[in-house]
XYZ file of N, CA and C in Angstrom:
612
model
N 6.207 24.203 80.569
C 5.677 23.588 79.351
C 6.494 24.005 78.127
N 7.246 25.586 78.026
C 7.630 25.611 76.897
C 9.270 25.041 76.869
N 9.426 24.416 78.039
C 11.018 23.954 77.887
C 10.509 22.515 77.586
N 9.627 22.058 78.262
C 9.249 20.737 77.591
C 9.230 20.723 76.185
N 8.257 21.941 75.973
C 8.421 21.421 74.247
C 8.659 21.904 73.296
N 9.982 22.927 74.023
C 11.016 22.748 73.078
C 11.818 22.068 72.703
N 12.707 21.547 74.205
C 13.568 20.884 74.374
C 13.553 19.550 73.895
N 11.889 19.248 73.960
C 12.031 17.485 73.696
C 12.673 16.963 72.082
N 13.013 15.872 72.308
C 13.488 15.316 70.331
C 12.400 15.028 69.939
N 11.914 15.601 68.899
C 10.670 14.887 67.705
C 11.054 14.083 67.166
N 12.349 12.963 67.574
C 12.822 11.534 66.024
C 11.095 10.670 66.378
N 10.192 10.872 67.382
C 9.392 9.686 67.610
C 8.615 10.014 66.513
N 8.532 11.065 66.068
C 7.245 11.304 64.968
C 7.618 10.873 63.895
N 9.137 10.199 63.432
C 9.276 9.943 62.523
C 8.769 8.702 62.200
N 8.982 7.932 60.820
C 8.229 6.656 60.526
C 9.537 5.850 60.355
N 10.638 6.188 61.169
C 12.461 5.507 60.961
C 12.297 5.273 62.418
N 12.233 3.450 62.795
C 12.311 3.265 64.546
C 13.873 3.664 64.625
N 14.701 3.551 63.856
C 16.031 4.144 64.519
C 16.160 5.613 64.985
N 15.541 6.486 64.173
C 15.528 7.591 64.360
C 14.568 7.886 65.486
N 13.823 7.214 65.570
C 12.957 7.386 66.829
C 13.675 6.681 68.539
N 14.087 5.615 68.207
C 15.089 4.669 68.893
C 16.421 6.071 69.690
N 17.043 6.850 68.470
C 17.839 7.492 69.202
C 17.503 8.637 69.679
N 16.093 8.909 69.423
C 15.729 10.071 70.183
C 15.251 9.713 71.688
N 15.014 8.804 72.013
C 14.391 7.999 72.789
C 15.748 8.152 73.871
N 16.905 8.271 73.145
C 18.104 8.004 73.792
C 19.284 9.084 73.956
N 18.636 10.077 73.630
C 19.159 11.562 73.890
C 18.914 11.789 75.608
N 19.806 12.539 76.245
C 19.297 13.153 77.395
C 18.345 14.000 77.699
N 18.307 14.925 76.604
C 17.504 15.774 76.529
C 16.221 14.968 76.558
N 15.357 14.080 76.109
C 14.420 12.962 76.363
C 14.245 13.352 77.614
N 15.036 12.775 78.584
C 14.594 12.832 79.907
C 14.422 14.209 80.682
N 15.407 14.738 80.713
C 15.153 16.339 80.551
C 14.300 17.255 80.352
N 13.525 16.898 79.172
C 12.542 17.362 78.731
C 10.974 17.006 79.542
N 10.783 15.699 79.378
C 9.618 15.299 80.137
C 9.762 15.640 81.859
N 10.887 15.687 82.166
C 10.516 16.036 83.405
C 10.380 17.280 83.586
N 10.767 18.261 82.979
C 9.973 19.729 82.644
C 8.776 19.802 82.317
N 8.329 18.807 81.757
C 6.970 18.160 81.162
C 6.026 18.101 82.449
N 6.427 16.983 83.467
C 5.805 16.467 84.499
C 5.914 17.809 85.641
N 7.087 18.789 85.349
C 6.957 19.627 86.384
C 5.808 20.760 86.340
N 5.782 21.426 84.747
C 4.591 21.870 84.328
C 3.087 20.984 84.841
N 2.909 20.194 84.408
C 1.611 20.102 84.993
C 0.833 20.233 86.183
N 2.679 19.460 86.895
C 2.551 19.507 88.618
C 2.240 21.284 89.160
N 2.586 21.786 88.327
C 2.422 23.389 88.785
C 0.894 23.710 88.440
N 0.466 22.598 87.485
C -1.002 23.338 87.465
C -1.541 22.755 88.134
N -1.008 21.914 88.955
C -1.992 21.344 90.381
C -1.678 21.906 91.071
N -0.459 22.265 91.321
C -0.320 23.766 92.770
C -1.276 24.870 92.522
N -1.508 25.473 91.498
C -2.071 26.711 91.345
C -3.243 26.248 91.187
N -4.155 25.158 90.803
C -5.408 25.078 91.458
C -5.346 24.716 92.803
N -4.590 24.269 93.658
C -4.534 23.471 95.297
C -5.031 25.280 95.571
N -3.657 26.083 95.419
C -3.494 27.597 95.980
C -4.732 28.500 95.475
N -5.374 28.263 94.310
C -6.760 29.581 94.125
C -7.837 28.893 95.113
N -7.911 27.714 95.329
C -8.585 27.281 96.195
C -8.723 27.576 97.679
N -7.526 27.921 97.932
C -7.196 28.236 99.190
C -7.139 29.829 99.495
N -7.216 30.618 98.390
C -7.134 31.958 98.381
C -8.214 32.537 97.784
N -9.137 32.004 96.844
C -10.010 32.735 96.453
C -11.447 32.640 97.301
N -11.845 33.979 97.596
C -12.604 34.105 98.321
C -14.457 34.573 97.922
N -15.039 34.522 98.867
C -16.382 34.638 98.704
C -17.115 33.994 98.161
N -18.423 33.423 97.341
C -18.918 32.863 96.785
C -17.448 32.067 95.365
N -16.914 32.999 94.458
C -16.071 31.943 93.694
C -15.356 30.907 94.556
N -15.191 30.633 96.055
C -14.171 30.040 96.497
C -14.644 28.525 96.400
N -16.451 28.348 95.761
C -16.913 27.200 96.141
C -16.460 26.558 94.669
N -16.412 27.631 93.466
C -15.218 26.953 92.321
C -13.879 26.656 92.349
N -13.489 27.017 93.331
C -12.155 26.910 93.757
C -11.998 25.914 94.313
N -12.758 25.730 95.241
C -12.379 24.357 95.754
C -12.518 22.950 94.660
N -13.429 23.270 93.788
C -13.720 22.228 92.734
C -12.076 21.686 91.866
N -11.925 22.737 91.803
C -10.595 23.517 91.225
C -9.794 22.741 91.799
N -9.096 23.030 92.989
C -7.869 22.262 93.781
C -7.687 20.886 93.710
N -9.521 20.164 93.803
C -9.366 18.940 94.071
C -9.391 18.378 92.164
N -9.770 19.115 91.370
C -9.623 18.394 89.697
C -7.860 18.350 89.687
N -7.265 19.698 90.313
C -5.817 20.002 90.017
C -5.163 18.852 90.572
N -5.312 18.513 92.111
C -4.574 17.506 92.516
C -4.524 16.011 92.263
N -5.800 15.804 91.713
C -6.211 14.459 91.653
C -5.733 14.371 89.984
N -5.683 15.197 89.051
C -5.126 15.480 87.762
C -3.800 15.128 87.654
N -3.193 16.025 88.233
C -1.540 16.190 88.480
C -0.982 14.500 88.765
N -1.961 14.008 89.761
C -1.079 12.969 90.045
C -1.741 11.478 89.263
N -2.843 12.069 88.218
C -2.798 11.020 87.429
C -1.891 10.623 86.320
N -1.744 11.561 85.995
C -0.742 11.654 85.109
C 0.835 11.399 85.249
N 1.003 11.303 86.207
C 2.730 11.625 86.377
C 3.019 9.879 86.270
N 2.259 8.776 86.685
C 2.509 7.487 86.212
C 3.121 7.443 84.752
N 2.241 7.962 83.924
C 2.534 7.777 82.558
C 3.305 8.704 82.133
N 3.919 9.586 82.318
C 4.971 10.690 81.842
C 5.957 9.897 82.983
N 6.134 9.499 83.491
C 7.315 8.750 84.388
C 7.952 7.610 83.296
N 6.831 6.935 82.877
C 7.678 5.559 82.221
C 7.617 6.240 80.869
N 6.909 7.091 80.160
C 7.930 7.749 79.137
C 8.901 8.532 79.243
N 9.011 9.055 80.063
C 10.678 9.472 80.415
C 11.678 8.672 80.756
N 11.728 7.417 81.538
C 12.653 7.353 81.920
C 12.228 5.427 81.311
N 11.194 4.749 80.931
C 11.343 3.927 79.871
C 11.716 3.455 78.352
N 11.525 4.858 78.335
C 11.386 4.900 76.628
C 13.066 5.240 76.730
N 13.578 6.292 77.497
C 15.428 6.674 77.225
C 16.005 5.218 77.617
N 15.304 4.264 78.513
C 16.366 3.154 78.748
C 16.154 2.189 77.568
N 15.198 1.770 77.061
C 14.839 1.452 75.567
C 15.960 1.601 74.602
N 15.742 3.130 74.286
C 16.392 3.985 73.226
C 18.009 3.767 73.192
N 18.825 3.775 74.792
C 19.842 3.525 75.136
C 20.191 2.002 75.001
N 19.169 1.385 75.684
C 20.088 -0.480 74.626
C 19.828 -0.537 73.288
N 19.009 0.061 72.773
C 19.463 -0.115 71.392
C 20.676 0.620 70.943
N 21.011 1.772 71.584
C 22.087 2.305 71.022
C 23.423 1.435 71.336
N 23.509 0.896 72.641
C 24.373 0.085 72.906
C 24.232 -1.740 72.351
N 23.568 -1.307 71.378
C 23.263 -2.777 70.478
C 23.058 -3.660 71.948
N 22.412 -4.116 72.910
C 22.006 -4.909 73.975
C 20.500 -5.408 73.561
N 20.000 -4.626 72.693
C 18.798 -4.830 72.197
C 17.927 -4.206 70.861
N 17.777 -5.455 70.001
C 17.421 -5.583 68.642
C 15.925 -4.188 68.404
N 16.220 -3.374 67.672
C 15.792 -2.119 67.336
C 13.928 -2.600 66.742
N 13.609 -4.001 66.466
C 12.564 -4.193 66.304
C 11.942 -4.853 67.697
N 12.813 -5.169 68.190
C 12.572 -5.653 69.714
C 11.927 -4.617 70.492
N 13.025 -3.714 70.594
C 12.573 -2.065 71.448
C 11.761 -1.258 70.960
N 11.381 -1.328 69.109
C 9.373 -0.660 69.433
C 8.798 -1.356 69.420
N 8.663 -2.769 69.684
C 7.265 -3.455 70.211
C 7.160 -3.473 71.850
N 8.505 -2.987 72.436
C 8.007 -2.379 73.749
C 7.707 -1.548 74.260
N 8.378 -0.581 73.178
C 8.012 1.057 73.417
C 6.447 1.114 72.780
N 5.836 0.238 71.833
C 4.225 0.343 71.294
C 3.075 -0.469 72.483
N 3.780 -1.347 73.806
C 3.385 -1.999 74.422
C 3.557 -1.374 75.743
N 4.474 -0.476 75.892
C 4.609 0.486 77.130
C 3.560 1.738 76.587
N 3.452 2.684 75.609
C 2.845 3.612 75.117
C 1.524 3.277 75.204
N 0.826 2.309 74.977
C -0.567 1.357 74.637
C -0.622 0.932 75.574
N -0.350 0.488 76.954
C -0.550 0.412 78.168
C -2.257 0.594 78.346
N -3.040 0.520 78.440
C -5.065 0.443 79.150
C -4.841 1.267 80.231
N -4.231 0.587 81.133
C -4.288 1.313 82.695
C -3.720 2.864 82.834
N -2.213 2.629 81.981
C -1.403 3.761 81.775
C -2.307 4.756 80.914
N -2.705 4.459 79.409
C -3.124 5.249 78.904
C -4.528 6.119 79.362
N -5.040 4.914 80.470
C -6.436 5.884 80.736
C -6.299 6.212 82.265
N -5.235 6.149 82.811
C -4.628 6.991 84.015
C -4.429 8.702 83.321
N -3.374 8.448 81.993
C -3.338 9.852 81.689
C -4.172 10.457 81.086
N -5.455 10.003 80.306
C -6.217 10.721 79.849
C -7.320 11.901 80.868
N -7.279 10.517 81.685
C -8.465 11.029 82.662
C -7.696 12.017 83.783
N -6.372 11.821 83.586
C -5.531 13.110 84.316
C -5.705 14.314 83.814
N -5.505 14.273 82.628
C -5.905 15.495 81.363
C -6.847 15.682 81.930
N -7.706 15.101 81.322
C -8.992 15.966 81.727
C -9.539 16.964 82.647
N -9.469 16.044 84.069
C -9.670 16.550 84.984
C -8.387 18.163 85.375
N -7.083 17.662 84.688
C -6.466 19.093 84.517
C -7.313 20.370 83.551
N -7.540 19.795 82.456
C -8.373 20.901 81.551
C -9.385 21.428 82.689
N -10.276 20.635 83.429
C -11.346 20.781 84.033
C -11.016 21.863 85.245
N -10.154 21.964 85.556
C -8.818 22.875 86.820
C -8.388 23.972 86.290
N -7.942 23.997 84.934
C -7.356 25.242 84.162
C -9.003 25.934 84.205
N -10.092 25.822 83.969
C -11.138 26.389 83.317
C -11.323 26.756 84.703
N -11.963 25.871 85.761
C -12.593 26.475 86.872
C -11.780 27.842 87.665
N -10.410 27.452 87.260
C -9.374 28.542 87.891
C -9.341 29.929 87.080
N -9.970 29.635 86.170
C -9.823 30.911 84.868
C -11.566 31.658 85.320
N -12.270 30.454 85.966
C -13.616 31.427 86.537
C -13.409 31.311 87.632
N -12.790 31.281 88.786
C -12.795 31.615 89.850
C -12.198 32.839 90.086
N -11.351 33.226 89.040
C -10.291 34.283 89.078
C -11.145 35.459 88.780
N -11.836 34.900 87.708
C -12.690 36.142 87.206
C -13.709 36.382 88.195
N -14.227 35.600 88.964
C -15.708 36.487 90.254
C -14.537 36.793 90.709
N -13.538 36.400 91.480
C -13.122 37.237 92.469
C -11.796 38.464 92.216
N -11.224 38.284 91.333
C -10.490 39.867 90.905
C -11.378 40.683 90.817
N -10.588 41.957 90.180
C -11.233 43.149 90.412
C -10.575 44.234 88.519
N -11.437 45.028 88.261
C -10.625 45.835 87.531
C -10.737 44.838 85.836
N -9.891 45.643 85.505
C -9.566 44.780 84.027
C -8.659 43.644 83.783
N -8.309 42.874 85.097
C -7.649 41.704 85.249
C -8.225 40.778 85.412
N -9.415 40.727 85.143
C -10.489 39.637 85.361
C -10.694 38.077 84.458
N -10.083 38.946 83.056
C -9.404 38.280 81.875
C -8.428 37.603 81.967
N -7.526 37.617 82.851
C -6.307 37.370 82.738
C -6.056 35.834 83.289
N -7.459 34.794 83.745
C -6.535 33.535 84.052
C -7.327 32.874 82.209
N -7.751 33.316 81.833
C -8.893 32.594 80.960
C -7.668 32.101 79.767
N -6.992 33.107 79.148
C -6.029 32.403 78.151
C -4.858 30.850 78.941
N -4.236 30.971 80.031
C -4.005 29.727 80.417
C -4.973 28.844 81.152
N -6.021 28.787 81.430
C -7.247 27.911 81.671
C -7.555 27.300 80.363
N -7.642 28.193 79.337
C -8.007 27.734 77.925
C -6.813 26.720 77.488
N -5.673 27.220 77.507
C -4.404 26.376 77.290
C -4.268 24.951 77.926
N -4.520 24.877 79.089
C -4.462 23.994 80.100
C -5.664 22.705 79.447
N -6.668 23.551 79.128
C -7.690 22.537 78.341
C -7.299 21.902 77.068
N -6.535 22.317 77.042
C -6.025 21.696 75.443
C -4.579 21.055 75.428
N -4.226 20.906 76.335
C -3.206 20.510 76.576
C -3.305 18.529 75.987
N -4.204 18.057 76.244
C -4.869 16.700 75.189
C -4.377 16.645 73.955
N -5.423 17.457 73.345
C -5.527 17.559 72.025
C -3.794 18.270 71.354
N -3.092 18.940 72.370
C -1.853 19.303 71.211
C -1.025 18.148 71.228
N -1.102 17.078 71.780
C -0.004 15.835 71.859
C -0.153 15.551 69.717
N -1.170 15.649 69.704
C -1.235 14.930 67.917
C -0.479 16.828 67.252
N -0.524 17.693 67.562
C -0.253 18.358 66.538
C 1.369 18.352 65.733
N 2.064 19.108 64.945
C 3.312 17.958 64.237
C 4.284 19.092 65.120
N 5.520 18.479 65.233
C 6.435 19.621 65.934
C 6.302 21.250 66.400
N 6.255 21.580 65.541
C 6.812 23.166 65.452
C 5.199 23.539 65.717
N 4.080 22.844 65.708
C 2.693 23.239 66.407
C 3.030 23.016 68.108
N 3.549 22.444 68.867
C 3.942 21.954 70.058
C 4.616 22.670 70.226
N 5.543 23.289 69.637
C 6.651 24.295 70.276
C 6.111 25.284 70.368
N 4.859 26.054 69.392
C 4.162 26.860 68.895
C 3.315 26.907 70.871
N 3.108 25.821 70.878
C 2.006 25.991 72.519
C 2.932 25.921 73.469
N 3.657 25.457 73.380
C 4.613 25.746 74.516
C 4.873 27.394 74.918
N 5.342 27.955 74.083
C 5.705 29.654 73.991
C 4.158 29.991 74.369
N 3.231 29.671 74.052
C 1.963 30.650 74.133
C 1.689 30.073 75.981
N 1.851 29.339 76.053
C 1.635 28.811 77.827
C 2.372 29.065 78.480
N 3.954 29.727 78.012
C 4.645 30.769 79.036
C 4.301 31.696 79.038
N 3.478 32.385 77.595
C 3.249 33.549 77.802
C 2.029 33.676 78.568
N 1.309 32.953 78.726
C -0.021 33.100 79.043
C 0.299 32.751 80.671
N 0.819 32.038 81.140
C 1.131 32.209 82.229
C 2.090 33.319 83.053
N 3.037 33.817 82.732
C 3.460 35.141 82.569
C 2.345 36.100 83.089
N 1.692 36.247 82.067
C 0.216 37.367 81.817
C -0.394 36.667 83.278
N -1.039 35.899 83.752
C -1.842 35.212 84.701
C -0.655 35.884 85.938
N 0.575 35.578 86.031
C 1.261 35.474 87.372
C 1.619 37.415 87.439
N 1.527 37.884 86.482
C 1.693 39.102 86.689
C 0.392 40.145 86.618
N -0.638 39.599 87.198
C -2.025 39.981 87.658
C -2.252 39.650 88.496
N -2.120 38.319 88.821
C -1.725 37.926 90.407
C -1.153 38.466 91.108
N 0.229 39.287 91.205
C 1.260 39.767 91.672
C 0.580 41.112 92.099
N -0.029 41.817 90.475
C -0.799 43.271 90.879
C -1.991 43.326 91.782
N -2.515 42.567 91.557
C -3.845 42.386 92.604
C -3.727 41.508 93.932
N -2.207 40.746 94.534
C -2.157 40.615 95.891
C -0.904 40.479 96.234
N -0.199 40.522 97.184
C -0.893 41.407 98.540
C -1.122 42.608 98.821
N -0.658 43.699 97.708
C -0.987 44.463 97.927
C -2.489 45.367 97.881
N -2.766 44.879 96.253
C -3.915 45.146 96.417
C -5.569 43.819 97.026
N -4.722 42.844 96.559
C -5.421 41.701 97.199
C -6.801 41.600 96.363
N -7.264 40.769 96.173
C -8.438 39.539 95.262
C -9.526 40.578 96.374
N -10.978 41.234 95.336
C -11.525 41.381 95.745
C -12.419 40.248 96.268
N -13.631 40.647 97.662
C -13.893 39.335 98.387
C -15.319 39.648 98.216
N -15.501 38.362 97.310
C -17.372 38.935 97.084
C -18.263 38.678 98.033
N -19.359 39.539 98.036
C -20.537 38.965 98.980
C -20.911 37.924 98.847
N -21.225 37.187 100.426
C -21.656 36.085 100.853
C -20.365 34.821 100.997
């Protein structure tokens, strides 16, 4: 997430379709979102995997978990697909003058505004937010110690992952860094508590 959003061009936020047009048409564009699409896809692995590993009574959140993560992950990747790799072929005939710059944002406002597309990815979100949270309490019944804390700041992140699309640049880059770090923190509690010491296994 934080190479996504760093890396990506902000010209779209501008109110200049050229400037938006050639950001559209940077490599880095594509580059970026698919760091984009790979992040999320990882937060459907890591709910598929607490599901499959967390044990005892939390495992029946876990499983809730795997199936919001997977069914999330792959709602979304429709619509981060054709903005990655629609919007740069867009961006690129206009740069190669093949196509009139008022032409290419009423397709890029007609690809973006998509019904099906747009409420494929919302309801992907969601059900991801809904995966980050259950995984941030599944973690907590079943760890042990003062690591119990430790999925709740990227569960929290993961939920908000919606709502930061509107915030202005340097707020997006701002969450990007905090969702490496927070994942960081999550994978290096994981690491301490298995295999060696391993996820305590609650009764029943």
């Amino acid at each position: 997430m934080a190479v996504y959003l760093g890396l990506r061009p902000y010209g779209d936020h501008s109110q200049d379709p050229a400037v938006a047009l050639a950001a559209f048409a940077q490599p880095l564009w594509v580059v970026a979102h698919l760091a984009g699409m790979a992040a999320l896809a990882s937060v459907g692995w890591v709910a598929v995997r607490c599901s499959e590993l967390v044990p005892g009574k939390a495992s029946r959140i876990a499983r809730w978990c795997g199936w919001c993560g997977l069914v999330g992950a792959g709602l979304v990747m429709p619509y981060y697909g054709v903005e990655a790799l629609a919007l740069h072929e867009l961006g690129r005939a206009v740069s190669a003058e093949d196509l009139a710059p008022d032409q290419a944002m009423a397709l890029v406002e007609a690809v973006r505004g998509n019904f099906v597309g747009v409420s494929l990815f919302a309801a992907g979100l969601l059900m991801l937010a809904a995966a980050g949270l259950l995984a941030a309490l599944a973690w907590q019944r079943a760890a042990h110690g003062g690591l119990r804390w430790a999925g709740w700041p990227l569960g929290g992140l993961v939920a908000l992952v919606l709502p930061q699309y509107y915030l202005p640049p340097a707020g997006r880059v701002t969450f990007g860094v905090a969702f490496a770090v927070a994942a960081l923190a999550w994978a290096g509690a994981a690491w301490a508590q298995s295999p060696r010491h391993g996820l305590r296994r609650a009764p029943g």
